[in-house]
């Protein structure tokens, strides 16, 4: 892909599930050539998570556009020869295999970088490469639980996991950022580097506020649904017609404007129960009761008009189906058609926009779709390829 910042960069990735594919898709979006190594037959097991997108997995189509797929059984010695040929031509090698698997295959970072010091390796694990949990299974929900995210998410009645794979996404984004920094560093030093990213460490970073709050405040922040442990009013409020809006009163100017313009209750701003931020938090139940009483007489359009007139930040609480046709997505043309093995689908544009350059939105591959082409590119002739296929290499 020409014209994008990572054009000319080649990434080989032994990847599965979410974290590593998310990292490499960001690289592909920016123009890198990403060669995805999959097991023959079933491929990346995320292909089988569901069948909701024209018979394909919603996770897989989200994570794997603009990549090439080569099928290799890495338990077969000839497949490892193919891997080494691929990696010898690569700038970056990414893997999120089971702990220790890459090393057992001879694909560990130290061995690969001994062959090519310019190579950048990125290993994405559950808990890191040391410590008592280093061999533990690490699905997203398990990491959300171990890092405490589940404990601070949900309502008073029950904790809840995040509705998206937060640990996987966090690790994927740190992998992406780490690779970009390593590519930049290599331009200056001529040397590659070894990156280790874990889901656990990534989500611990995201848990910074509750960890500091608990360590130095003596107790964890309360689970408050869409409310906030230290701000009120804050959260979701329903209007008379059922429309729901989320708002956050961040300062005294907003509080007074909210009482006067939005609720038409200017006297509430001076009420001794609510005249400071801490008192509003302490008396949240009474405050929310008064707000809900007023909103039972106001429709959503009126509420939004008043909030905007008072210069109070607000948002619609939308269902996922509403977001598909979100006016901001529509106005900015953020949906594009891409190809898949099952036919064209609509996909959202990359979050990173490069001014003056077309975003990369290429097809999602089938398992091993590019195996023959890649083997030929690596110097295998037709006889060699037939022998590899006969021996179960792909």
mmCIF file of C-alpha atoms in Angstrom:
data_model
loop_
_atom_site.group_PDB
_atom_site.id
_atom_site.type_symbol
_atom_site.label_atom_id
_atom_site.label_comp_id
_atom_site.label_asym_id
_atom_site.label_seq_id
_atom_site.Cartn_x
_atom_site.Cartn_y
_atom_site.Cartn_z
ATOM 1 C CA UNK A 1 0.000 0.000 0.000
ATOM 2 C CA UNK A 2 1.642 3.254 -1.111
ATOM 3 C CA UNK A 3 1.151 6.665 0.386
ATOM 4 C CA UNK A 4 0.544 5.581 3.983
ATOM 5 C CA UNK A 5 3.107 5.980 6.791
ATOM 6 C CA UNK A 6 3.954 2.281 7.181
ATOM 7 C CA UNK A 7 4.174 1.420 3.480
ATOM 8 C CA UNK A 8 7.163 -0.872 2.996
ATOM 9 C CA UNK A 9 7.012 -2.338 6.519
ATOM 10 C CA UNK A 10 6.387 -6.103 6.634
ATOM 11 C CA UNK A 11 4.829 -7.746 9.693
ATOM 12 C CA UNK A 12 4.604 -11.506 10.230
ATOM 13 C CA UNK A 13 2.171 -12.492 12.956
ATOM 14 C CA UNK A 14 1.396 -15.832 14.593
ATOM 15 C CA UNK A 15 -1.822 -14.478 15.988
ATOM 16 C CA UNK A 16 -5.196 -15.565 17.236
ATOM 17 C CA UNK A 17 -8.197 -14.249 19.161
ATOM 18 C CA UNK A 18 -8.214 -10.452 19.704
ATOM 19 C CA UNK A 19 -5.125 -8.781 21.211
ATOM 20 C CA UNK A 20 -2.456 -9.505 18.581
ATOM 21 C CA UNK A 21 -4.843 -9.263 15.590
ATOM 22 C CA UNK A 22 -6.034 -5.892 16.908
ATOM 23 C CA UNK A 23 -2.446 -4.625 17.094
ATOM 24 C CA UNK A 24 -1.553 -5.825 13.610
ATOM 25 C CA UNK A 25 -4.756 -4.515 12.047
ATOM 26 C CA UNK A 26 -3.776 -1.034 13.206
ATOM 27 C CA UNK A 27 -0.434 -1.540 11.445
ATOM 28 C CA UNK A 28 -2.205 -2.750 8.298
ATOM 29 C CA UNK A 29 -4.512 0.271 8.413
ATOM 30 C CA UNK A 30 -1.424 2.480 8.212
ATOM 31 C CA UNK A 31 -0.043 0.657 5.192
ATOM 32 C CA UNK A 32 2.065 -2.178 6.614
ATOM 33 C CA UNK A 33 2.005 -5.538 4.892
ATOM 34 C CA UNK A 34 0.672 -7.972 7.492
ATOM 35 C CA UNK A 35 1.105 -11.702 6.884
ATOM 36 C CA UNK A 36 -1.140 -13.646 9.232
ATOM 37 C CA UNK A 37 -0.031 -17.195 10.050
ATOM 38 C CA UNK A 38 -2.972 -19.527 10.751
ATOM 39 C CA UNK A 39 -3.403 -23.199 11.490
ATOM 40 C CA UNK A 40 -4.558 -25.162 8.415
ATOM 41 C CA UNK A 41 -8.275 -25.832 8.172
ATOM 42 C CA UNK A 42 -9.901 -23.895 10.998
ATOM 43 C CA UNK A 43 -7.411 -21.018 11.138
ATOM 44 C CA UNK A 44 -7.495 -18.416 13.893
ATOM 45 C CA UNK A 45 -10.041 -19.728 16.402
ATOM 46 C CA UNK A 46 -11.719 -16.299 16.472
ATOM 47 C CA UNK A 47 -13.125 -17.252 13.060
ATOM 48 C CA UNK A 48 -15.496 -19.554 14.937
ATOM 49 C CA UNK A 49 -16.718 -17.213 17.690
ATOM 50 C CA UNK A 50 -20.051 -16.599 15.972
ATOM 51 C CA UNK A 51 -21.608 -16.554 12.496
ATOM 52 C CA UNK A 52 -23.422 -13.223 12.515
ATOM 53 C CA UNK A 53 -21.670 -11.435 9.616
ATOM 54 C CA UNK A 54 -22.741 -13.298 6.474
ATOM 55 C CA UNK A 55 -21.818 -16.517 8.265
ATOM 56 C CA UNK A 56 -18.519 -15.111 9.567
ATOM 57 C CA UNK A 57 -17.451 -14.118 13.065
ATOM 58 C CA UNK A 58 -18.090 -10.502 14.076
ATOM 59 C CA UNK A 59 -14.791 -10.491 15.989
ATOM 60 C CA UNK A 60 -12.842 -11.793 13.015
ATOM 61 C CA UNK A 61 -14.150 -9.332 10.442
ATOM 62 C CA UNK A 62 -13.462 -6.492 12.881
ATOM 63 C CA UNK A 63 -9.828 -7.496 13.402
ATOM 64 C CA UNK A 64 -8.483 -8.892 10.143
ATOM 65 C CA UNK A 65 -9.062 -6.711 7.113
ATOM 66 C CA UNK A 66 -6.146 -5.790 4.839
ATOM 67 C CA UNK A 67 -4.099 -8.881 5.811
ATOM 68 C CA UNK A 68 -2.690 -11.852 3.918
ATOM 69 C CA UNK A 69 -3.275 -15.342 5.331
ATOM 70 C CA UNK A 70 -0.835 -18.227 5.095
ATOM 71 C CA UNK A 71 -1.785 -21.619 6.561
ATOM 72 C CA UNK A 72 1.045 -23.495 8.295
ATOM 73 C CA UNK A 73 1.124 -26.408 10.714
ATOM 74 C CA UNK A 74 3.984 -25.241 12.905
ATOM 75 C CA UNK A 75 4.392 -28.731 14.358
ATOM 76 C CA UNK A 76 5.801 -29.805 10.982
ATOM 77 C CA UNK A 77 9.535 -29.047 10.473
ATOM 78 C CA UNK A 78 9.046 -27.794 6.885
ATOM 79 C CA UNK A 79 6.573 -25.218 8.199
ATOM 80 C CA UNK A 80 9.255 -23.810 10.479
ATOM 81 C CA UNK A 81 11.533 -23.403 7.487
ATOM 82 C CA UNK A 82 8.769 -21.398 5.818
ATOM 83 C CA UNK A 83 8.387 -19.333 8.992
ATOM 84 C CA UNK A 84 12.073 -18.495 9.094
ATOM 85 C CA UNK A 85 12.029 -17.460 5.451
ATOM 86 C CA UNK A 86 9.057 -15.207 6.163
ATOM 87 C CA UNK A 87 10.617 -13.677 9.263
ATOM 88 C CA UNK A 88 13.965 -13.167 7.505
ATOM 89 C CA UNK A 89 12.153 -10.750 5.172
ATOM 90 C CA UNK A 90 10.104 -9.092 7.913
ATOM 91 C CA UNK A 91 10.581 -5.942 9.955
ATOM 92 C CA UNK A 92 8.319 -7.073 12.786
ATOM 93 C CA UNK A 93 7.324 -10.443 14.236
ATOM 94 C CA UNK A 94 4.254 -10.581 16.486
ATOM 95 C CA UNK A 95 2.986 -13.597 18.387
ATOM 96 C CA UNK A 96 0.432 -14.361 21.071
ATOM 97 C CA UNK A 97 0.879 -18.119 21.216
ATOM 98 C CA UNK A 98 0.516 -20.000 24.500
ATOM 99 C CA UNK A 99 3.240 -19.203 27.074
ATOM 100 C CA UNK A 100 6.520 -20.806 26.020
ATOM 101 C CA UNK A 101 5.192 -22.099 22.689
ATOM 102 C CA UNK A 102 7.203 -19.696 20.534
ATOM 103 C CA UNK A 103 10.416 -20.656 22.322
ATOM 104 C CA UNK A 104 9.722 -24.367 21.914
ATOM 105 C CA UNK A 105 9.252 -23.805 18.192
ATOM 106 C CA UNK A 106 12.480 -21.876 17.877
ATOM 107 C CA UNK A 107 10.521 -18.666 17.328
ATOM 108 C CA UNK A 108 11.371 -16.975 20.609
ATOM 109 C CA UNK A 109 12.464 -13.364 20.512
ATOM 110 C CA UNK A 110 16.057 -14.025 21.557
ATOM 111 C CA UNK A 111 16.623 -16.698 18.916
ATOM 112 C CA UNK A 112 15.048 -14.620 16.161
ATOM 113 C CA UNK A 113 16.920 -11.448 17.061
ATOM 114 C CA UNK A 114 20.190 -13.373 17.174
ATOM 115 C CA UNK A 115 19.547 -14.156 13.479
ATOM 116 C CA UNK A 116 18.561 -10.570 12.668
ATOM 117 C CA UNK A 117 19.347 -7.776 15.145
ATOM 118 C CA UNK A 118 17.174 -5.357 13.141
ATOM 119 C CA UNK A 119 14.073 -7.457 13.781
ATOM 120 C CA UNK A 120 11.429 -6.076 16.116
ATOM 121 C CA UNK A 121 9.652 -8.789 18.099
ATOM 122 C CA UNK A 122 6.421 -8.284 20.012
ATOM 123 C CA UNK A 123 5.126 -11.002 22.323
ATOM 124 C CA UNK A 124 1.625 -10.539 23.745
ATOM 125 C CA UNK A 125 0.890 -12.707 26.773
ATOM 126 C CA UNK A 126 -1.721 -12.905 29.479
ATOM 127 C CA UNK A 127 0.290 -12.097 32.578
ATOM 128 C CA UNK A 128 3.831 -11.462 31.339
ATOM 129 C CA UNK A 129 6.857 -13.703 31.061
ATOM 130 C CA UNK A 130 7.671 -13.937 34.784
ATOM 131 C CA UNK A 131 5.817 -14.227 38.072
ATOM 132 C CA UNK A 132 3.496 -16.903 39.469
ATOM 133 C CA UNK A 133 0.762 -16.286 36.874
ATOM 134 C CA UNK A 134 3.001 -16.450 33.792
ATOM 135 C CA UNK A 135 1.575 -19.814 32.662
ATOM 136 C CA UNK A 136 -2.062 -19.108 33.607
ATOM 137 C CA UNK A 137 -4.771 -19.020 30.955
ATOM 138 C CA UNK A 138 -5.720 -15.441 30.309
ATOM 139 C CA UNK A 139 -9.038 -14.873 28.583
ATOM 140 C CA UNK A 140 -10.304 -11.303 28.600
ATOM 141 C CA UNK A 141 -12.913 -11.855 31.333
ATOM 142 C CA UNK A 142 -10.315 -13.488 33.580
ATOM 143 C CA UNK A 143 -7.988 -10.509 33.224
ATOM 144 C CA UNK A 144 -10.844 -8.076 33.847
ATOM 145 C CA UNK A 145 -11.541 -9.994 37.057
ATOM 146 C CA UNK A 146 -7.922 -10.257 38.253
ATOM 147 C CA UNK A 147 -7.212 -6.554 37.685
ATOM 148 C CA UNK A 148 -10.349 -5.431 39.525
ATOM 149 C CA UNK A 149 -12.139 -3.948 36.523
ATOM 150 C CA UNK A 150 -15.157 -6.170 37.139
ATOM 151 C CA UNK A 151 -15.285 -5.035 40.770
ATOM 152 C CA UNK A 152 -15.673 -1.353 39.839
ATOM 153 C CA UNK A 153 -18.024 -1.899 36.885
ATOM 154 C CA UNK A 154 -21.763 -2.417 37.180
ATOM 155 C CA UNK A 155 -24.251 -1.257 39.780
ATOM 156 C CA UNK A 156 -24.587 -1.483 43.560
ATOM 157 C CA UNK A 157 -26.424 -4.757 43.110
ATOM 158 C CA UNK A 158 -23.882 -6.623 40.999
ATOM 159 C CA UNK A 159 -20.481 -6.254 39.356
ATOM 160 C CA UNK A 160 -20.196 -6.586 35.589
ATOM 161 C CA UNK A 161 -17.532 -7.101 32.991
ATOM 162 C CA UNK A 162 -16.980 -4.521 30.312
ATOM 163 C CA UNK A 163 -19.206 -5.072 27.283
ATOM 164 C CA UNK A 164 -16.159 -5.033 25.006
ATOM 165 C CA UNK A 165 -12.907 -7.034 25.434
ATOM 166 C CA UNK A 166 -11.102 -4.270 27.313
ATOM 167 C CA UNK A 167 -8.008 -6.279 28.263
ATOM 168 C CA UNK A 168 -7.492 -7.534 24.720
ATOM 169 C CA UNK A 169 -7.997 -4.091 23.217
ATOM 170 C CA UNK A 170 -5.669 -2.489 25.754
ATOM 171 C CA UNK A 171 -2.897 -4.998 25.065
ATOM 172 C CA UNK A 172 -3.424 -4.658 21.319
ATOM 173 C CA UNK A 173 -3.098 -0.896 21.464
ATOM 174 C CA UNK A 174 0.040 -1.045 23.636
ATOM 175 C CA UNK A 175 1.479 -3.584 21.196
ATOM 176 C CA UNK A 176 0.690 -1.242 18.308
ATOM 177 C CA UNK A 177 2.239 1.755 20.092
ATOM 178 C CA UNK A 178 5.281 -0.256 21.130
ATOM 179 C CA UNK A 179 5.912 -1.415 17.569
ATOM 180 C CA UNK A 180 5.633 2.131 16.244
ATOM 181 C CA UNK A 181 8.134 3.361 18.831
ATOM 182 C CA UNK A 182 10.494 0.471 18.003
ATOM 183 C CA UNK A 183 10.328 1.258 14.275
ATOM 184 C CA UNK A 184 11.164 4.874 15.033
ATOM 185 C CA UNK A 185 14.024 3.849 17.332
ATOM 186 C CA UNK A 186 15.416 1.511 14.669
ATOM 187 C CA UNK A 187 15.610 4.396 12.227
ATOM 188 C CA UNK A 188 17.951 6.145 14.657
ATOM 189 C CA UNK A 189 19.984 3.201 15.966
ATOM 190 C CA UNK A 190 19.765 0.551 13.257
ATOM 191 C CA UNK A 191 18.747 -1.971 15.927
ATOM 192 C CA UNK A 192 15.463 -3.746 16.474
ATOM 193 C CA UNK A 193 14.117 -4.540 19.924
ATOM 194 C CA UNK A 194 12.170 -7.045 21.962
ATOM 195 C CA UNK A 195 8.738 -5.966 23.196
ATOM 196 C CA UNK A 196 6.764 -7.814 25.862
ATOM 197 C CA UNK A 197 3.138 -6.780 26.311
ATOM 198 C CA UNK A 198 0.684 -8.440 28.684
ATOM 199 C CA UNK A 199 -3.067 -8.145 28.993
ATOM 200 C CA UNK A 200 -2.656 -7.905 32.762
ATOM 201 C CA UNK A 201 -0.175 -5.009 32.675
ATOM 202 C CA UNK A 202 -2.242 -3.206 30.050
ATOM 203 C CA UNK A 203 -5.417 -3.300 32.098
ATOM 204 C CA UNK A 204 -3.555 -2.468 35.319
ATOM 205 C CA UNK A 205 -2.516 0.762 33.579
ATOM 206 C CA UNK A 206 -6.147 1.480 32.725
ATOM 207 C CA UNK A 207 -7.091 0.798 36.359
ATOM 208 C CA UNK A 208 -4.844 3.639 37.575
ATOM 209 C CA UNK A 209 -7.593 5.855 38.995
ATOM 210 C CA UNK A 210 -9.319 3.172 41.111
ATOM 211 C CA UNK A 211 -5.966 1.765 42.280
ATOM 212 C CA UNK A 212 -4.729 5.153 43.519
ATOM 213 C CA UNK A 213 -8.162 5.985 44.919
ATOM 214 C CA UNK A 214 -8.194 2.744 46.922
ATOM 215 C CA UNK A 215 -4.550 2.704 48.016
ATOM 216 C CA UNK A 216 -4.631 6.227 49.386
ATOM 217 C CA UNK A 217 -8.320 6.663 50.144
ATOM 218 C CA UNK A 218 -8.724 3.437 52.082
ATOM 219 C CA UNK A 219 -11.640 2.014 50.092
ATOM 220 C CA UNK A 220 -12.499 1.304 46.480
ATOM 221 C CA UNK A 221 -14.750 3.619 44.476
ATOM 222 C CA UNK A 222 -18.353 2.488 44.553
ATOM 223 C CA UNK A 223 -19.962 0.772 41.586
ATOM 224 C CA UNK A 224 -22.393 3.375 40.337
ATOM 225 C CA UNK A 225 -23.612 2.199 36.938
ATOM 226 C CA UNK A 226 -23.381 5.244 34.683
ATOM 227 C CA UNK A 227 -23.028 7.502 37.727
ATOM 228 C CA UNK A 228 -19.729 8.631 39.225
ATOM 229 C CA UNK A 229 -18.356 8.007 42.712
ATOM 230 C CA UNK A 230 -17.206 11.611 43.149
ATOM 231 C CA UNK A 231 -19.526 13.725 40.942
ATOM 232 C CA UNK A 232 -23.280 14.434 41.025
ATOM 233 C CA UNK A 233 -25.488 14.807 39.119
ATOM 234 C CA UNK A 234 -23.760 12.415 36.769
ATOM 235 C CA UNK A 235 -25.198 9.547 34.739
ATOM 236 C CA UNK A 236 -28.278 8.558 32.808
ATOM 237 C CA UNK A 237 -31.627 10.313 33.174
ATOM 238 C CA UNK A 238 -34.861 9.368 31.418
ATOM 239 C CA UNK A 239 -37.299 11.920 30.015
ATOM 240 C CA UNK A 240 -41.084 11.723 29.809
ATOM 241 C CA UNK A 241 -40.979 10.154 26.322
ATOM 242 C CA UNK A 242 -38.445 7.499 27.324
ATOM 243 C CA UNK A 243 -35.420 9.125 25.703
ATOM 244 C CA UNK A 244 -32.330 8.779 27.885
ATOM 245 C CA UNK A 245 -29.577 11.337 28.237
ATOM 246 C CA UNK A 246 -26.254 11.160 30.014
ATOM 247 C CA UNK A 247 -24.896 14.268 31.661
ATOM 248 C CA UNK A 248 -22.145 15.348 34.035
ATOM 249 C CA UNK A 249 -22.191 18.507 36.104
ATOM 250 C CA UNK A 250 -18.503 19.334 36.510
ATOM 251 C CA UNK A 251 -18.480 22.739 38.244
ATOM 252 C CA UNK A 252 -20.597 25.310 40.063
ATOM 253 C CA UNK A 253 -21.370 27.347 36.939
ATOM 254 C CA UNK A 254 -22.881 24.278 35.321
ATOM 255 C CA UNK A 255 -24.758 23.396 38.497
ATOM 256 C CA UNK A 256 -26.416 26.805 38.712
ATOM 257 C CA UNK A 257 -27.237 26.806 34.989
ATOM 258 C CA UNK A 258 -28.650 23.295 35.277
ATOM 259 C CA UNK A 259 -30.988 24.349 38.096
ATOM 260 C CA UNK A 260 -32.044 27.602 36.441
ATOM 261 C CA UNK A 261 -32.231 26.811 32.716
ATOM 262 C CA UNK A 262 -32.747 23.040 32.566
ATOM 263 C CA UNK A 263 -34.826 22.216 35.634
ATOM 264 C CA UNK A 264 -36.469 25.645 35.994
ATOM 265 C CA UNK A 265 -35.698 25.390 39.727
ATOM 266 C CA UNK A 266 -33.180 28.198 40.452
ATOM 267 C CA UNK A 267 -33.725 27.832 44.183
ATOM 268 C CA UNK A 268 -32.233 24.330 44.092
ATOM 269 C CA UNK A 269 -28.769 25.759 43.421
ATOM 270 C CA UNK A 270 -28.706 27.334 46.895
ATOM 271 C CA UNK A 271 -30.260 24.393 48.727
ATOM 272 C CA UNK A 272 -27.886 23.489 51.574
ATOM 273 C CA UNK A 273 -28.083 19.824 50.625
ATOM 274 C CA UNK A 274 -26.696 20.496 47.159
ATOM 275 C CA UNK A 275 -24.702 23.749 47.222
ATOM 276 C CA UNK A 276 -21.282 22.072 46.937
ATOM 277 C CA UNK A 277 -20.016 19.145 44.878
ATOM 278 C CA UNK A 278 -19.389 16.967 47.935
ATOM 279 C CA UNK A 279 -22.888 17.654 49.328
ATOM 280 C CA UNK A 280 -24.462 16.749 46.014
ATOM 281 C CA UNK A 281 -22.589 13.439 46.104
ATOM 282 C CA UNK A 282 -23.596 12.782 49.734
ATOM 283 C CA UNK A 283 -27.248 13.509 48.927
ATOM 284 C CA UNK A 284 -27.264 11.907 45.489
ATOM 285 C CA UNK A 285 -30.470 9.894 46.053
ATOM 286 C CA UNK A 286 -32.501 12.966 47.059
ATOM 287 C CA UNK A 287 -31.020 14.986 44.211
ATOM 288 C CA UNK A 288 -31.770 12.345 41.601
ATOM 289 C CA UNK A 289 -35.327 12.043 42.901
ATOM 290 C CA UNK A 290 -35.896 15.774 42.365
ATOM 291 C CA UNK A 291 -34.316 15.688 38.910
ATOM 292 C CA UNK A 292 -36.386 12.690 37.844
ATOM 293 C CA UNK A 293 -39.572 14.388 39.029
ATOM 294 C CA UNK A 294 -38.833 17.361 36.794
ATOM 295 C CA UNK A 295 -37.856 15.201 33.825
ATOM 296 C CA UNK A 296 -41.135 13.286 34.046
ATOM 297 C CA UNK A 297 -42.700 16.473 32.614
ATOM 298 C CA UNK A 298 -40.112 17.103 29.868
ATOM 299 C CA UNK A 299 -39.598 15.253 26.588
ATOM 300 C CA UNK A 300 -36.161 14.372 25.283
ATOM 301 C CA UNK A 301 -35.981 17.088 22.643
ATOM 302 C CA UNK A 302 -36.810 19.785 25.205
ATOM 303 C CA UNK A 303 -34.311 18.407 27.706
ATOM 304 C CA UNK A 304 -31.538 18.362 25.081
ATOM 305 C CA UNK A 305 -32.390 21.897 23.948
ATOM 306 C CA UNK A 306 -32.201 23.182 27.525
ATOM 307 C CA UNK A 307 -28.926 21.364 28.240
ATOM 308 C CA UNK A 308 -27.332 22.821 25.135
ATOM 309 C CA UNK A 309 -28.679 26.294 25.921
ATOM 310 C CA UNK A 310 -27.105 26.042 29.387
ATOM 311 C CA UNK A 311 -23.815 24.839 27.844
ATOM 312 C CA UNK A 312 -23.905 21.573 29.763
ATOM 313 C CA UNK A 313 -22.190 18.586 28.165
ATOM 314 C CA UNK A 314 -24.623 15.787 27.396
ATOM 315 C CA UNK A 315 -25.104 12.720 25.235
ATOM 316 C CA UNK A 316 -27.852 10.391 24.174
ATOM 317 C CA UNK A 317 -27.626 6.955 25.738
ATOM 318 C CA UNK A 318 -27.932 5.012 22.520
ATOM 319 C CA UNK A 319 -28.499 1.357 21.880
ATOM 320 C CA UNK A 320 -25.930 -0.282 19.604
ATOM 321 C CA UNK A 321 -28.456 -0.440 16.759
ATOM 322 C CA UNK A 322 -28.843 3.347 17.013
ATOM 323 C CA UNK A 323 -25.103 3.883 16.686
ATOM 324 C CA UNK A 324 -24.983 2.225 13.250
ATOM 325 C CA UNK A 325 -26.808 5.221 11.787
ATOM 326 C CA UNK A 326 -25.319 7.781 14.178
ATOM 327 C CA UNK A 327 -25.536 11.217 12.540
ATOM 328 C CA UNK A 328 -21.841 11.829 13.209
ATOM 329 C CA UNK A 329 -20.848 8.635 11.403
ATOM 330 C CA UNK A 330 -23.193 9.427 8.533
ATOM 331 C CA UNK A 331 -22.129 13.048 8.107
ATOM 332 C CA UNK A 332 -18.433 12.131 8.068
ATOM 333 C CA UNK A 333 -18.893 9.079 5.787
ATOM 334 C CA UNK A 334 -17.224 6.738 8.295
ATOM 335 C CA UNK A 335 -18.593 3.503 6.789
ATOM 336 C CA UNK A 336 -16.878 1.851 3.799
ATOM 337 C CA UNK A 337 -17.504 -1.339 1.844
ATOM 338 C CA UNK A 338 -14.827 -4.027 2.072
ATOM 339 C CA UNK A 339 -14.541 -7.499 0.628
ATOM 340 C CA UNK A 340 -14.785 -10.773 2.544
ATOM 341 C CA UNK A 341 -14.870 -14.458 1.539
ATOM 342 C CA UNK A 342 -18.665 -14.284 1.946
ATOM 343 C CA UNK A 343 -19.228 -11.065 0.013
ATOM 344 C CA UNK A 344 -19.010 -7.328 0.672
ATOM 345 C CA UNK A 345 -19.735 -5.849 4.094
ATOM 346 C CA UNK A 346 -19.731 -2.394 5.631
ATOM 347 C CA UNK A 347 -16.817 -1.568 7.956
ATOM 348 C CA UNK A 348 -15.873 1.541 9.894
ATOM 349 C CA UNK A 349 -12.836 3.545 8.862
ATOM 350 C CA UNK A 350 -9.619 3.432 10.929
ATOM 351 C CA UNK A 351 -9.586 5.797 13.889
ATOM 352 C CA UNK A 352 -6.300 7.326 12.671
ATOM 353 C CA UNK A 353 -6.890 9.651 9.743
ATOM 354 C CA UNK A 354 -3.839 10.636 7.697
ATOM 355 C CA UNK A 355 -4.512 13.927 5.969
ATOM 356 C CA UNK A 356 -4.604 13.729 2.199
ATOM 357 C CA UNK A 357 -4.197 9.948 2.046
ATOM 358 C CA UNK A 358 -6.855 7.359 1.407
ATOM 359 C CA UNK A 359 -7.414 4.936 4.291
ATOM 360 C CA UNK A 360 -6.573 1.301 3.683
ATOM 361 C CA UNK A 361 -9.705 -0.842 3.555
ATOM 362 C CA UNK A 362 -8.749 -4.103 1.837
ATOM 363 C CA UNK A 363 -10.469 -7.509 2.044
ATOM 364 C CA UNK A 364 -10.589 -9.976 4.916
ATOM 365 C CA UNK A 365 -8.764 -13.178 3.883
ATOM 366 C CA UNK A 366 -9.997 -16.753 3.996
ATOM 367 C CA UNK A 367 -7.813 -19.281 5.823
ATOM 368 C CA UNK A 368 -4.602 -19.753 3.843
ATOM 369 C CA UNK A 369 -5.836 -17.657 0.933
ATOM 370 C CA UNK A 370 -2.329 -16.420 0.148
ATOM 371 C CA UNK A 371 -0.354 -19.565 0.976
ATOM 372 C CA UNK A 372 0.638 -20.495 -2.589
ATOM 373 C CA UNK A 373 1.514 -16.923 -3.573
ATOM 374 C CA UNK A 374 3.629 -16.411 -0.481
ATOM 375 C CA UNK A 375 5.460 -19.721 -0.914
ATOM 376 C CA UNK A 376 6.305 -18.782 -4.489
ATOM 377 C CA UNK A 377 7.500 -15.385 -3.278
ATOM 378 C CA UNK A 378 9.763 -17.155 -0.764
ATOM 379 C CA UNK A 379 11.393 -19.187 -3.551
ATOM 380 C CA UNK A 380 9.466 -22.464 -3.423
ATOM 381 C CA UNK A 381 8.721 -23.942 -6.861
ATOM 382 C CA UNK A 382 5.611 -25.870 -7.854
ATOM 383 C CA UNK A 383 7.183 -29.248 -6.970
ATOM 384 C CA UNK A 384 8.228 -27.962 -3.542
ATOM 385 C CA UNK A 385 4.756 -26.584 -2.864
ATOM 386 C CA UNK A 386 3.055 -29.857 -3.840
ATOM 387 C CA UNK A 387 5.446 -31.714 -1.500
ATOM 388 C CA UNK A 388 4.679 -29.342 1.377
ATOM 389 C CA UNK A 389 0.966 -29.767 0.799
ATOM 390 C CA UNK A 390 1.287 -33.578 0.592
ATOM 391 C CA UNK A 391 3.236 -33.624 3.874
ATOM 392 C CA UNK A 392 0.553 -31.670 5.723
ATOM 393 C CA UNK A 393 2.549 -28.486 6.086
ATOM 394 C CA UNK A 394 -0.497 -26.448 5.046
#
